[in-house]
């Protein structure tokens, strides 16, 4: 039988604090703060895009690098909005270029975008917004067809 203490310094639990300590030690506090500020800025820009979109609406205020929004379907039931959110996410992520998900916030279905990778750029979020717009337009067209 394998003893965990021979494999890892953390024994059987994750040692998340080591990751933070090492990042701060290697890059410094200022670099870490700048990175967090950059992620928050990207998220705020994306939330701005959602606010100006004719197809989507924010489902909750954006205060972290997490944006929760939903497909605008005036007069639709929660189940219809959930179905639309699922369809849009499936379509926008089908090519494997984007990773977003659906979840529930305060009992309501939302699409969740999290800006967590240090590799995320403005271009990535522009491509995501294009993919979301295309997906919702395609869904709207299919639903309108007889």
PDB file of C-alpha atoms in Angstrom:
ATOM      1  CA  UNK A   1       0.000   0.000   0.000  1.00  0.00           C
ATOM      2  CA  UNK A   2       1.264   3.478  -0.920  1.00  0.00           C
ATOM      3  CA  UNK A   3       1.810   5.966   1.917  1.00  0.00           C
ATOM      4  CA  UNK A   4       0.741   9.474   0.901  1.00  0.00           C
ATOM      5  CA  UNK A   5       3.490  11.140   2.917  1.00  0.00           C
ATOM      6  CA  UNK A   6       6.093   9.462   0.672  1.00  0.00           C
ATOM      7  CA  UNK A   7       4.488  10.947  -2.444  1.00  0.00           C
ATOM      8  CA  UNK A   8       3.624  14.499  -1.445  1.00  0.00           C
ATOM      9  CA  UNK A   9       4.301  17.198   1.132  1.00  0.00           C
ATOM     10  CA  UNK A  10       0.588  17.632   1.519  1.00  0.00           C
ATOM     11  CA  UNK A  11      -0.163  14.033   2.486  1.00  0.00           C
ATOM     12  CA  UNK A  12      -3.778  13.463   1.500  1.00  0.00           C
ATOM     13  CA  UNK A  13      -4.980  17.085   1.188  1.00  0.00           C
ATOM     14  CA  UNK A  14      -4.398  19.701  -1.483  1.00  0.00           C
ATOM     15  CA  UNK A  15      -1.805  22.298  -0.642  1.00  0.00           C
ATOM     16  CA  UNK A  16      -3.297  25.349  -2.345  1.00  0.00           C
ATOM     17  CA  UNK A  17      -1.340  27.807  -0.242  1.00  0.00           C
ATOM     18  CA  UNK A  18       1.915  26.557  -1.769  1.00  0.00           C
ATOM     19  CA  UNK A  19       0.723  27.625  -5.225  1.00  0.00           C
ATOM     20  CA  UNK A  20      -0.036  31.135  -4.007  1.00  0.00           C
ATOM     21  CA  UNK A  21       3.179  31.378  -1.998  1.00  0.00           C
ATOM     22  CA  UNK A  22       5.281  30.210  -4.944  1.00  0.00           C
ATOM     23  CA  UNK A  23       3.554  32.601  -7.365  1.00  0.00           C
ATOM     24  CA  UNK A  24       4.127  35.533  -5.024  1.00  0.00           C
ATOM     25  CA  UNK A  25       7.714  34.450  -4.397  1.00  0.00           C
ATOM     26  CA  UNK A  26       8.575  34.126  -8.099  1.00  0.00           C
ATOM     27  CA  UNK A  27       6.610  37.046  -9.566  1.00  0.00           C
ATOM     28  CA  UNK A  28       6.077  39.328  -6.591  1.00  0.00           C
ATOM     29  CA  UNK A  29       3.014  40.951  -5.139  1.00  0.00           C
ATOM     30  CA  UNK A  30       2.904  43.768  -7.687  1.00  0.00           C
ATOM     31  CA  UNK A  31       2.834  41.376 -10.663  1.00  0.00           C
ATOM     32  CA  UNK A  32       0.086  39.380  -8.966  1.00  0.00           C
ATOM     33  CA  UNK A  33      -1.950  42.541  -8.345  1.00  0.00           C
ATOM     34  CA  UNK A  34      -1.458  43.677 -11.951  1.00  0.00           C
ATOM     35  CA  UNK A  35      -2.607  40.297 -13.198  1.00  0.00           C
ATOM     36  CA  UNK A  36      -5.740  40.412 -11.045  1.00  0.00           C
ATOM     37  CA  UNK A  37      -6.448  43.981 -12.184  1.00  0.00           C
ATOM     38  CA  UNK A  38      -6.051  42.886 -15.821  1.00  0.00           C
ATOM     39  CA  UNK A  39      -8.471  39.979 -15.353  1.00  0.00           C
ATOM     40  CA  UNK A  40     -11.034  42.225 -13.668  1.00  0.00           C
ATOM     41  CA  UNK A  41     -10.702  44.699 -16.538  1.00  0.00           C
ATOM     42  CA  UNK A  42     -11.251  41.993 -19.146  1.00  0.00           C
ATOM     43  CA  UNK A  43     -14.292  40.755 -17.239  1.00  0.00           C
ATOM     44  CA  UNK A  44     -15.673  44.306 -16.943  1.00  0.00           C
ATOM     45  CA  UNK A  45     -15.226  44.818 -20.695  1.00  0.00           C
ATOM     46  CA  UNK A  46     -17.035  41.567 -21.416  1.00  0.00           C
ATOM     47  CA  UNK A  47     -19.840  42.537 -19.032  1.00  0.00           C
ATOM     48  CA  UNK A  48     -20.086  45.810 -20.972  1.00  0.00           C
ATOM     49  CA  UNK A  49     -20.507  43.823 -24.167  1.00  0.00           C
ATOM     50  CA  UNK A  50     -23.301  41.809 -22.531  1.00  0.00           C
ATOM     51  CA  UNK A  51     -25.026  45.018 -21.385  1.00  0.00           C
ATOM     52  CA  UNK A  52     -24.979  46.409 -24.925  1.00  0.00           C
ATOM     53  CA  UNK A  53     -26.046  43.142 -26.561  1.00  0.00           C
ATOM     54  CA  UNK A  54     -29.496  42.807 -28.006  1.00  0.00           C
ATOM     55  CA  UNK A  55     -29.471  39.057 -27.310  1.00  0.00           C
ATOM     56  CA  UNK A  56     -28.079  38.797 -23.762  1.00  0.00           C
ATOM     57  CA  UNK A  57     -28.589  40.377 -20.345  1.00  0.00           C
ATOM     58  CA  UNK A  58     -26.532  40.331 -17.163  1.00  0.00           C
ATOM     59  CA  UNK A  59     -28.023  38.019 -14.553  1.00  0.00           C
ATOM     60  CA  UNK A  60     -25.980  39.427 -11.679  1.00  0.00           C
ATOM     61  CA  UNK A  61     -23.564  42.313 -11.143  1.00  0.00           C
ATOM     62  CA  UNK A  62     -20.014  41.621 -12.267  1.00  0.00           C
ATOM     63  CA  UNK A  63     -17.689  42.215  -9.303  1.00  0.00           C
ATOM     64  CA  UNK A  64     -15.229  39.345  -9.831  1.00  0.00           C
ATOM     65  CA  UNK A  65     -13.720  38.050 -13.070  1.00  0.00           C
ATOM     66  CA  UNK A  66     -16.937  36.028 -13.422  1.00  0.00           C
ATOM     67  CA  UNK A  67     -19.764  37.142 -15.697  1.00  0.00           C
ATOM     68  CA  UNK A  68     -23.212  35.575 -15.289  1.00  0.00           C
ATOM     69  CA  UNK A  69     -25.642  36.384 -18.073  1.00  0.00           C
ATOM     70  CA  UNK A  70     -28.545  34.856 -19.909  1.00  0.00           C
ATOM     71  CA  UNK A  71     -30.273  34.841 -23.250  1.00  0.00           C
ATOM     72  CA  UNK A  72     -32.911  37.578 -23.483  1.00  0.00           C
ATOM     73  CA  UNK A  73     -36.267  35.953 -24.076  1.00  0.00           C
ATOM     74  CA  UNK A  74     -38.999  38.368 -23.003  1.00  0.00           C
ATOM     75  CA  UNK A  75     -42.007  36.530 -21.635  1.00  0.00           C
ATOM     76  CA  UNK A  76     -40.256  33.142 -21.664  1.00  0.00           C
ATOM     77  CA  UNK A  77     -40.472  30.695 -18.791  1.00  0.00           C
ATOM     78  CA  UNK A  78     -37.411  29.786 -16.715  1.00  0.00           C
ATOM     79  CA  UNK A  79     -37.333  26.410 -18.483  1.00  0.00           C
ATOM     80  CA  UNK A  80     -37.288  28.080 -21.911  1.00  0.00           C
ATOM     81  CA  UNK A  81     -34.467  30.407 -20.868  1.00  0.00           C
ATOM     82  CA  UNK A  82     -32.535  27.450 -19.453  1.00  0.00           C
ATOM     83  CA  UNK A  83     -32.995  25.546 -22.710  1.00  0.00           C
ATOM     84  CA  UNK A  84     -31.858  28.578 -24.714  1.00  0.00           C
ATOM     85  CA  UNK A  85     -28.794  29.052 -22.485  1.00  0.00           C
ATOM     86  CA  UNK A  86     -27.865  25.372 -22.878  1.00  0.00           C
ATOM     87  CA  UNK A  87     -28.292  25.539 -26.658  1.00  0.00           C
ATOM     88  CA  UNK A  88     -26.172  28.682 -26.974  1.00  0.00           C
ATOM     89  CA  UNK A  89     -23.386  27.303 -24.772  1.00  0.00           C
ATOM     90  CA  UNK A  90     -23.350  24.011 -26.674  1.00  0.00           C
ATOM     91  CA  UNK A  91     -23.171  25.798 -30.010  1.00  0.00           C
ATOM     92  CA  UNK A  92     -20.521  28.320 -28.886  1.00  0.00           C
ATOM     93  CA  UNK A  93     -18.272  25.634 -27.384  1.00  0.00           C
ATOM     94  CA  UNK A  94     -18.739  22.940 -30.008  1.00  0.00           C
ATOM     95  CA  UNK A  95     -15.446  23.699 -31.773  1.00  0.00           C
ATOM     96  CA  UNK A  96     -13.456  23.420 -28.526  1.00  0.00           C
ATOM     97  CA  UNK A  97     -12.074  26.963 -28.757  1.00  0.00           C
ATOM     98  CA  UNK A  98     -14.041  28.331 -25.806  1.00  0.00           C
ATOM     99  CA  UNK A  99     -14.833  26.963 -22.400  1.00  0.00           C
ATOM    100  CA  UNK A 100     -17.948  28.379 -20.792  1.00  0.00           C
ATOM    101  CA  UNK A 101     -20.773  26.723 -18.933  1.00  0.00           C
ATOM    102  CA  UNK A 102     -24.279  27.068 -17.632  1.00  0.00           C
ATOM    103  CA  UNK A 103     -25.185  27.083 -13.973  1.00  0.00           C
ATOM    104  CA  UNK A 104     -27.849  28.445 -11.665  1.00  0.00           C
ATOM    105  CA  UNK A 105     -27.607  31.699  -9.721  1.00  0.00           C
ATOM    106  CA  UNK A 106     -30.438  32.450  -7.289  1.00  0.00           C
ATOM    107  CA  UNK A 107     -32.415  29.639  -8.897  1.00  0.00           C
ATOM    108  CA  UNK A 108     -32.134  31.104 -12.409  1.00  0.00           C
ATOM    109  CA  UNK A 109     -30.263  29.538 -15.321  1.00  0.00           C
ATOM    110  CA  UNK A 110     -27.251  31.567 -16.445  1.00  0.00           C
ATOM    111  CA  UNK A 111     -24.324  31.335 -18.804  1.00  0.00           C
ATOM    112  CA  UNK A 112     -21.071  31.703 -16.886  1.00  0.00           C
ATOM    113  CA  UNK A 113     -17.838  33.117 -18.270  1.00  0.00           C
ATOM    114  CA  UNK A 114     -14.812  33.162 -15.985  1.00  0.00           C
ATOM    115  CA  UNK A 115     -11.670  35.108 -16.888  1.00  0.00           C
ATOM    116  CA  UNK A 116      -9.153  33.040 -14.932  1.00  0.00           C
ATOM    117  CA  UNK A 117      -6.332  32.148 -17.302  1.00  0.00           C
ATOM    118  CA  UNK A 118      -3.334  34.438 -17.523  1.00  0.00           C
ATOM    119  CA  UNK A 119      -3.399  33.687 -21.262  1.00  0.00           C
ATOM    120  CA  UNK A 120      -6.861  35.221 -21.795  1.00  0.00           C
ATOM    121  CA  UNK A 121      -6.726  38.302 -24.010  1.00  0.00           C
ATOM    122  CA  UNK A 122      -9.129  40.861 -25.413  1.00  0.00           C
ATOM    123  CA  UNK A 123      -9.038  38.924 -28.674  1.00  0.00           C
ATOM    124  CA  UNK A 124     -10.168  35.723 -26.920  1.00  0.00           C
ATOM    125  CA  UNK A 125     -13.176  37.505 -25.456  1.00  0.00           C
ATOM    126  CA  UNK A 126     -14.003  39.144 -28.787  1.00  0.00           C
ATOM    127  CA  UNK A 127     -13.955  35.710 -30.408  1.00  0.00           C
ATOM    128  CA  UNK A 128     -16.176  34.399 -27.616  1.00  0.00           C
ATOM    129  CA  UNK A 129     -18.651  37.249 -28.053  1.00  0.00           C
ATOM    130  CA  UNK A 130     -18.728  36.538 -31.803  1.00  0.00           C
ATOM    131  CA  UNK A 131     -19.333  32.826 -31.128  1.00  0.00           C
ATOM    132  CA  UNK A 132     -22.129  33.641 -28.655  1.00  0.00           C
ATOM    133  CA  UNK A 133     -23.759  36.083 -31.075  1.00  0.00           C
ATOM    134  CA  UNK A 134     -23.585  33.545 -33.882  1.00  0.00           C
ATOM    135  CA  UNK A 135     -24.991  30.814 -31.642  1.00  0.00           C
ATOM    136  CA  UNK A 136     -27.946  32.871 -30.431  1.00  0.00           C
ATOM    137  CA  UNK A 137     -28.683  34.108 -33.965  1.00  0.00           C
ATOM    138  CA  UNK A 138     -28.614  30.536 -35.272  1.00  0.00           C
ATOM    139  CA  UNK A 139     -30.888  29.399 -32.436  1.00  0.00           C
ATOM    140  CA  UNK A 140     -33.314  32.284 -33.095  1.00  0.00           C
ATOM    141  CA  UNK A 141     -33.388  31.457 -36.810  1.00  0.00           C
ATOM    142  CA  UNK A 142     -34.053  27.764 -36.139  1.00  0.00           C
ATOM    143  CA  UNK A 143     -36.866  28.561 -33.682  1.00  0.00           C
ATOM    144  CA  UNK A 144     -38.478  30.981 -36.153  1.00  0.00           C
ATOM    145  CA  UNK A 145     -38.441  28.403 -38.975  1.00  0.00           C
ATOM    146  CA  UNK A 146     -41.703  26.525 -39.560  1.00  0.00           C
TER     147      UNK A 146
END
